[in-house]
Amino acid sequence: MRGDERRDQIAANIERVEGRIATACAAAGRERSDVTVVAVTKTFPVEDVIHLHALGVRDVGENRDQDASRKVDACRAAGVTDLVWHFVGQVQRNKAATVTAYADMVHSVDRLRLVSALQKGATASGRKVTCLVQVDLRDVPVDDGRGGAAPPDVDEIAAALAGSDALVLGGLMAVAPLDGDPASADRAFARLSELSRQLRSTHPSASVVSAGMSGDLEQAVAHGATHLRIGSALLGSRPALG
Ligand SMILES: *Cc1c(COP(=O)(O)O)cnc(C)c1O
């Protein structure tokens, strides 16, 4: 596909997603400006990131360190320097230093040991990195690589982030169960919203609620999500693994 055709296709996708968000905000009595769309560009080429940028998107998400740093470098080389980079994948402890060198927001802090590694990395880069505690909202947590802290562990991780001077405690993140049942996404986001309310009672500025993907953004908006992580609805379907 030619570059301008791809750009038109992405523009049409953005318009569709914006329509869905507008409807969801109206139904929830929320302002569109209260919701940030993070375009999840994992598995897609850097050209797509540049198309998104040309179409006005400023928040971009990646889930693998190697791909992310490559795209950050390629964007900078192309003169695209005003993107906000979100890291939404599992962070390995030995990758914390590289991730904090480019990520503005890390959505996936789910264990205490990661906090000190991220703090060290951010300090070495001289950056302030906003971090979200990723919560596993399944009734029975499964260690399948999706990550997420059990709800009772959220407070301790949040306190460690709040106490780290190179890190900023931004709020919470969750991935709804991917069983395709709108009711379970609804339940998960309601629970996340309650956990966010509890978190803000001790950390009032930790207001980010990162929830909602292509398939469940409406339920996420209904339950107060401030950040939607949208991949396939903007860029098309990905190869099965990714
Ligand atoms: C891939 C991914 C997304 C985007 O998913 P889509 O269903 O394509 O919108 C959101 N969040 C995380 C953590 C992801 O890994």
mmCIF file of C-alpha atoms and ligand atoms in Angstrom:
data_model
loop_
_atom_site.group_PDB
_atom_site.id
_atom_site.type_symbol
_atom_site.label_atom_id
_atom_site.label_comp_id
_atom_site.label_asym_id
_atom_site.label_seq_id
_atom_site.Cartn_x
_atom_site.Cartn_y
_atom_site.Cartn_z
ATOM 1 C CA MET A 1 0.000 0.000 0.000
ATOM 2 C CA ARG A 2 1.254 3.488 -0.785
ATOM 3 C CA GLY A 3 2.053 5.767 2.117
ATOM 4 C CA ASP A 4 -0.764 8.191 1.404
ATOM 5 C CA GLU A 5 -3.288 5.353 1.160
ATOM 6 C CA ARG A 6 -2.145 4.014 4.502
ATOM 7 C CA ARG A 7 -2.432 7.477 6.008
ATOM 8 C CA ASP A 8 -6.004 7.799 4.679
ATOM 9 C CA GLN A 9 -6.847 4.416 6.129
ATOM 10 C CA ILE A 10 -5.490 5.377 9.559
ATOM 11 C CA ALA A 11 -7.311 8.724 9.350
ATOM 12 C CA ALA A 12 -10.593 6.870 8.736
ATOM 13 C CA ASN A 13 -9.864 4.568 11.679
ATOM 14 C CA ILE A 14 -9.163 7.546 13.933
ATOM 15 C CA GLU A 15 -12.472 9.072 12.894
ATOM 16 C CA ARG A 16 -14.331 5.855 13.756
ATOM 17 C CA VAL A 17 -12.609 5.530 17.124
ATOM 18 C CA GLU A 18 -13.258 9.212 17.890
ATOM 19 C CA GLY A 19 -16.937 8.661 17.076
ATOM 20 C CA ARG A 20 -17.103 5.765 19.535
ATOM 21 C CA ILE A 21 -15.341 7.782 22.237
ATOM 22 C CA ALA A 22 -17.610 10.786 21.672
ATOM 23 C CA THR A 23 -20.689 8.594 22.042
ATOM 24 C CA ALA A 24 -19.283 6.905 25.154
ATOM 25 C CA CYS A 25 -18.348 10.257 26.740
ATOM 26 C CA ALA A 26 -21.770 11.689 25.997
ATOM 27 C CA ALA A 27 -23.449 8.644 27.545
ATOM 28 C CA ALA A 28 -21.268 8.944 30.647
ATOM 29 C CA GLY A 29 -21.586 12.730 30.926
ATOM 30 C CA ARG A 30 -17.844 13.122 30.502
ATOM 31 C CA GLU A 31 -15.779 15.540 28.446
ATOM 32 C CA ARG A 32 -13.790 14.152 25.529
ATOM 33 C CA SER A 33 -10.825 16.126 26.843
ATOM 34 C CA ASP A 34 -10.821 13.973 30.014
ATOM 35 C CA VAL A 35 -9.763 10.954 27.974
ATOM 36 C CA THR A 36 -6.342 10.410 26.386
ATOM 37 C CA VAL A 37 -6.017 7.943 23.537
ATOM 38 C CA VAL A 38 -2.756 6.030 23.533
ATOM 39 C CA ALA A 39 -2.237 4.545 20.069
ATOM 40 C CA VAL A 40 -0.688 1.129 20.638
ATOM 41 C CA THR A 41 1.673 0.670 17.708
ATOM 42 C CA LYS A 42 3.288 -2.643 18.698
ATOM 43 C CA THR A 43 4.062 -4.874 15.688
ATOM 44 C CA PHE A 44 3.354 -1.992 13.278
ATOM 45 C CA PRO A 45 6.156 -0.217 11.447
ATOM 46 C CA VAL A 46 7.537 3.164 12.462
ATOM 47 C CA GLU A 47 5.953 4.638 9.310
ATOM 48 C CA ASP A 48 2.597 4.103 10.992
ATOM 49 C CA VAL A 49 3.775 6.029 14.043
ATOM 50 C CA ILE A 50 4.738 8.885 11.747
ATOM 51 C CA HIS A 51 1.321 8.744 10.017
ATOM 52 C CA LEU A 52 -0.384 8.878 13.413
ATOM 53 C CA HIS A 53 1.736 11.857 14.384
ATOM 54 C CA ALA A 54 0.888 13.663 11.133
ATOM 55 C CA LEU A 55 -2.781 13.029 11.913
ATOM 56 C CA GLY A 56 -2.460 14.694 15.306
ATOM 57 C CA VAL A 57 -1.854 11.727 17.599
ATOM 58 C CA ARG A 58 0.736 12.473 20.291
ATOM 59 C CA ASP A 59 0.470 9.500 22.672
ATOM 60 C CA VAL A 60 1.951 6.235 21.451
ATOM 61 C CA GLY A 61 2.269 2.877 23.238
ATOM 62 C CA GLU A 62 4.635 -0.046 22.800
ATOM 63 C CA ASN A 63 4.979 -3.301 24.717
ATOM 64 C CA ARG A 64 8.488 -4.545 23.912
ATOM 65 C CA ASP A 65 11.618 -2.692 24.818
ATOM 66 C CA GLN A 66 13.611 -3.463 21.683
ATOM 67 C CA ASP A 67 10.849 -2.438 19.282
ATOM 68 C CA ALA A 68 10.067 0.620 21.339
ATOM 69 C CA SER A 69 13.609 1.982 21.492
ATOM 70 C CA ARG A 70 14.057 1.347 17.786
ATOM 71 C CA LYS A 71 10.897 3.310 16.987
ATOM 72 C CA VAL A 72 11.769 6.137 19.371
ATOM 73 C CA ASP A 73 15.133 6.521 17.630
ATOM 74 C CA ALA A 74 13.615 6.310 14.138
ATOM 75 C CA CYS A 75 11.000 8.940 15.007
ATOM 76 C CA ARG A 76 13.629 11.290 16.362
ATOM 77 C CA ALA A 77 15.713 10.754 13.229
ATOM 78 C CA ALA A 78 12.631 11.690 11.194
ATOM 79 C CA GLY A 79 12.266 14.901 13.198
ATOM 80 C CA VAL A 80 9.271 13.670 15.200
ATOM 81 C CA THR A 81 10.260 14.667 18.703
ATOM 82 C CA ASP A 82 7.025 15.607 20.453
ATOM 83 C CA LEU A 83 5.516 12.169 21.010
ATOM 84 C CA VAL A 84 4.641 10.947 24.477
ATOM 85 C CA TRP A 85 5.828 7.342 24.774
ATOM 86 C CA HIS A 86 3.852 4.887 26.856
ATOM 87 C CA PHE A 87 5.258 1.508 27.787
ATOM 88 C CA VAL A 88 2.356 -0.923 28.225
ATOM 89 C CA GLY A 89 4.104 -4.317 28.238
ATOM 90 C CA GLN A 90 5.734 -6.382 30.932
ATOM 91 C CA VAL A 91 8.974 -4.782 32.095
ATOM 92 C CA GLN A 92 11.843 -7.134 32.766
ATOM 93 C CA ARG A 93 13.985 -5.891 35.586
ATOM 94 C CA ASN A 94 17.132 -5.845 33.453
ATOM 95 C CA LYS A 95 15.260 -3.670 30.907
ATOM 96 C CA ALA A 96 14.136 -1.070 33.404
ATOM 97 C CA ALA A 97 17.094 1.194 32.634
ATOM 98 C CA THR A 98 16.468 1.231 28.871
ATOM 99 C CA VAL A 99 12.711 1.650 29.257
ATOM 100 C CA THR A 100 13.097 4.670 31.541
ATOM 101 C CA ALA A 101 15.459 6.266 29.019
ATOM 102 C CA TYR A 102 12.559 6.924 26.600
ATOM 103 C CA ALA A 103 9.238 6.087 28.247
ATOM 104 C CA ASP A 104 7.228 8.986 29.629
ATOM 105 C CA MET A 105 4.684 6.688 31.249
ATOM 106 C CA VAL A 106 5.162 3.062 32.269
ATOM 107 C CA HIS A 107 1.710 1.451 32.622
ATOM 108 C CA SER A 108 2.807 -1.922 33.901
ATOM 109 C CA VAL A 109 4.481 -1.752 37.307
ATOM 110 C CA ASP A 110 3.235 -4.863 39.070
ATOM 111 C CA ARG A 111 5.882 -5.752 41.634
ATOM 112 C CA LEU A 112 7.924 -4.029 44.251
ATOM 113 C CA ARG A 113 11.293 -5.112 42.907
ATOM 114 C CA LEU A 114 10.563 -3.325 39.652
ATOM 115 C CA VAL A 115 10.185 0.003 41.450
ATOM 116 C CA SER A 116 13.807 0.198 42.576
ATOM 117 C CA ALA A 117 15.028 -0.857 39.118
ATOM 118 C CA LEU A 118 12.920 1.836 37.445
ATOM 119 C CA GLN A 119 14.006 4.408 40.014
ATOM 120 C CA LYS A 120 17.628 3.585 39.299
ATOM 121 C CA GLY A 121 17.095 3.798 35.535
ATOM 122 C CA ALA A 122 15.188 7.078 35.651
ATOM 123 C CA THR A 123 17.811 8.600 37.928
ATOM 124 C CA ALA A 124 20.592 7.545 35.560
ATOM 125 C CA SER A 125 18.717 9.127 32.615
ATOM 126 C CA GLY A 126 17.945 12.259 34.593
ATOM 127 C CA ARG A 127 14.253 11.851 33.818
ATOM 128 C CA LYS A 128 10.997 11.795 35.747
ATOM 129 C CA VAL A 129 8.924 8.827 34.673
ATOM 130 C CA THR A 130 5.259 8.483 35.505
ATOM 131 C CA CYS A 131 4.355 4.957 36.577
ATOM 132 C CA LEU A 132 1.042 3.172 36.922
ATOM 133 C CA VAL A 133 0.405 0.147 39.077
ATOM 134 C CA GLN A 134 -0.971 -2.605 36.863
ATOM 135 C CA VAL A 135 -3.690 -4.555 38.620
ATOM 136 C CA ASP A 136 -4.765 -8.095 37.827
ATOM 137 C CA LEU A 137 -8.529 -8.015 38.099
ATOM 138 C CA ARG A 138 -9.248 -11.663 37.490
ATOM 139 C CA ASP A 139 -10.970 -13.419 40.375
ATOM 140 C CA VAL A 140 -8.224 -16.012 40.374
ATOM 141 C CA PRO A 141 -4.933 -14.432 39.215
ATOM 142 C CA VAL A 142 -3.205 -16.540 36.554
ATOM 143 C CA ASP A 143 0.479 -16.155 35.831
ATOM 144 C CA ASP A 144 0.201 -16.131 32.056
ATOM 145 C CA GLY A 145 2.575 -13.265 31.347
ATOM 146 C CA ARG A 146 -0.121 -10.594 31.191
ATOM 147 C CA GLY A 147 1.083 -9.268 34.492
ATOM 148 C CA GLY A 148 -0.682 -7.298 37.129
ATOM 149 C CA ALA A 149 -0.472 -7.104 40.894
ATOM 150 C CA ALA A 150 -3.113 -8.699 43.072
ATOM 151 C CA PRO A 151 -5.380 -5.920 44.422
ATOM 152 C CA PRO A 152 -4.134 -6.284 48.036
ATOM 153 C CA ASP A 153 -0.580 -5.543 46.827
ATOM 154 C CA VAL A 154 -1.456 -2.272 45.086
ATOM 155 C CA ASP A 155 -0.980 -0.045 48.140
ATOM 156 C CA GLU A 156 2.545 -1.198 48.829
ATOM 157 C CA ILE A 157 3.691 -0.753 45.211
ATOM 158 C CA ALA A 158 1.959 2.635 45.010
ATOM 159 C CA ALA A 159 3.684 3.802 48.183
ATOM 160 C CA ALA A 160 7.069 2.736 46.831
ATOM 161 C CA LEU A 161 6.445 4.652 43.585
ATOM 162 C CA ALA A 162 5.280 7.722 45.506
ATOM 163 C CA GLY A 163 8.449 7.552 47.596
ATOM 164 C CA SER A 164 10.821 7.340 44.611
ATOM 165 C CA ASP A 165 12.056 10.758 43.614
ATOM 166 C CA ALA A 166 12.686 9.950 39.934
ATOM 167 C CA LEU A 167 9.262 8.309 39.571
ATOM 168 C CA VAL A 168 5.786 9.787 39.738
ATOM 169 C CA LEU A 169 2.862 7.684 40.901
ATOM 170 C CA GLY A 170 0.340 8.312 38.120
ATOM 171 C CA GLY A 171 -2.439 5.880 38.995
ATOM 172 C CA LEU A 172 -3.644 2.444 37.933
ATOM 173 C CA MET A 173 -3.805 0.301 34.828
ATOM 174 C CA ALA A 174 -5.639 -2.912 34.011
ATOM 175 C CA VAL A 175 -6.419 -5.175 31.101
ATOM 176 C CA ALA A 176 -9.967 -6.519 31.260
ATOM 177 C CA PRO A 177 -10.435 -10.271 30.924
ATOM 178 C CA LEU A 178 -10.212 -11.022 27.221
ATOM 179 C CA ASP A 179 -13.105 -13.480 27.190
ATOM 180 C CA GLY A 180 -15.161 -11.327 24.848
ATOM 181 C CA ASP A 181 -17.928 -10.997 27.422
ATOM 182 C CA PRO A 182 -18.904 -7.323 27.823
ATOM 183 C CA ALA A 183 -20.189 -8.100 31.327
ATOM 184 C CA SER A 184 -16.786 -9.214 32.570
ATOM 185 C CA ALA A 185 -15.089 -6.099 31.163
ATOM 186 C CA ASP A 186 -17.772 -4.085 32.909
ATOM 187 C CA ARG A 187 -17.118 -5.858 36.210
ATOM 188 C CA ALA A 188 -13.357 -5.465 35.890
ATOM 189 C CA PHE A 189 -13.522 -1.741 35.124
ATOM 190 C CA ALA A 190 -15.977 -1.148 37.977
ATOM 191 C CA ARG A 191 -13.515 -2.813 40.335
ATOM 192 C CA LEU A 192 -10.635 -0.765 38.908
ATOM 193 C CA SER A 193 -12.620 2.408 39.422
ATOM 194 C CA GLU A 194 -13.178 1.486 43.074
ATOM 195 C CA LEU A 195 -9.461 0.725 43.535
ATOM 196 C CA SER A 196 -8.655 4.091 41.951
ATOM 197 C CA ARG A 197 -10.986 5.833 44.379
ATOM 198 C CA GLN A 198 -9.207 4.116 47.286
ATOM 199 C CA LEU A 199 -5.788 5.005 45.891
ATOM 200 C CA ARG A 200 -6.736 8.663 45.489
ATOM 201 C CA SER A 201 -7.833 8.841 49.112
ATOM 202 C CA THR A 202 -4.145 8.492 50.069
ATOM 203 C CA HIS A 203 -2.537 9.787 46.821
ATOM 204 C CA PRO A 204 -4.929 12.470 45.503
ATOM 205 C CA SER A 205 -2.889 13.225 42.386
ATOM 206 C CA ALA A 206 -2.712 9.586 41.251
ATOM 207 C CA SER A 207 -5.720 10.063 38.996
ATOM 208 C CA VAL A 208 -4.766 8.095 35.892
ATOM 209 C CA VAL A 209 -6.987 5.119 35.110
ATOM 210 C CA SER A 210 -5.550 3.303 32.100
ATOM 211 C CA ALA A 211 -8.248 0.911 30.937
ATOM 212 C CA GLY A 212 -9.994 0.041 27.731
ATOM 213 C CA MET A 213 -8.708 -1.283 24.438
ATOM 214 C CA SER A 214 -10.231 -1.536 20.969
ATOM 215 C CA GLY A 215 -12.915 -3.982 22.052
ATOM 216 C CA ASP A 216 -14.025 -2.479 25.347
ATOM 217 C CA LEU A 217 -13.347 1.253 25.238
ATOM 218 C CA GLU A 218 -17.029 2.089 25.803
ATOM 219 C CA GLN A 219 -17.163 0.226 29.110
ATOM 220 C CA ALA A 220 -13.849 1.773 30.148
ATOM 221 C CA VAL A 221 -15.108 5.303 29.471
ATOM 222 C CA ALA A 222 -18.304 4.516 31.369
ATOM 223 C CA HIS A 223 -16.201 3.536 34.392
ATOM 224 C CA GLY A 224 -13.997 6.613 34.370
ATOM 225 C CA ALA A 225 -10.947 5.596 32.307
ATOM 226 C CA THR A 226 -8.630 8.531 31.667
ATOM 227 C CA HIS A 227 -6.380 6.637 29.226
ATOM 228 C CA LEU A 228 -7.519 4.241 26.501
ATOM 229 C CA ARG A 229 -4.912 1.982 24.911
ATOM 230 C CA ILE A 230 -6.117 1.455 21.364
ATOM 231 C CA GLY A 231 -4.256 -0.715 18.872
ATOM 232 C CA SER A 232 -6.202 -2.682 16.288
ATOM 233 C CA ALA A 233 -9.104 -0.223 15.953
ATOM 234 C CA LEU A 234 -6.578 2.388 14.784
ATOM 235 C CA LEU A 235 -4.077 0.306 12.841
ATOM 236 C CA GLY A 236 -5.833 -2.914 11.861
ATOM 237 C CA SER A 237 -5.384 -6.447 13.071
ATOM 238 C CA ARG A 238 -2.019 -7.694 14.206
ATOM 239 C CA PRO A 239 -0.396 -11.013 13.458
ATOM 240 C CA ALA A 240 -1.634 -13.539 16.063
ATOM 241 C CA LEU A 241 1.405 -13.165 18.296
ATOM 242 C CA GLY A 242 2.314 -9.664 19.349
HETATM 243 C C1 LIG B 1 -1.838 -4.618 22.552
HETATM 244 C C2 LIG B 1 -2.302 -3.944 23.771
HETATM 245 C C3 LIG B 1 -3.364 -3.030 23.723
HETATM 246 C C4 LIG B 1 -4.134 -2.697 22.467
HETATM 247 O O1 LIG B 1 -5.028 -3.734 22.168
HETATM 248 P P1 LIG B 1 -6.111 -3.612 20.986
HETATM 249 O O2 LIG B 1 -7.103 -4.648 21.347
HETATM 250 O O3 LIG B 1 -5.403 -3.878 19.727
HETATM 251 O O4 LIG B 1 -6.681 -2.249 21.042
HETATM 252 C C5 LIG B 1 -3.717 -2.414 24.908
HETATM 253 N N1 LIG B 1 -3.079 -2.673 26.067
HETATM 254 C C6 LIG B 1 -2.054 -3.529 26.145
HETATM 255 C C7 LIG B 1 -1.401 -3.768 27.453
HETATM 256 C C8 LIG B 1 -1.635 -4.194 25.002
HETATM 257 O O5 LIG B 1 -0.615 -5.060 25.092
#
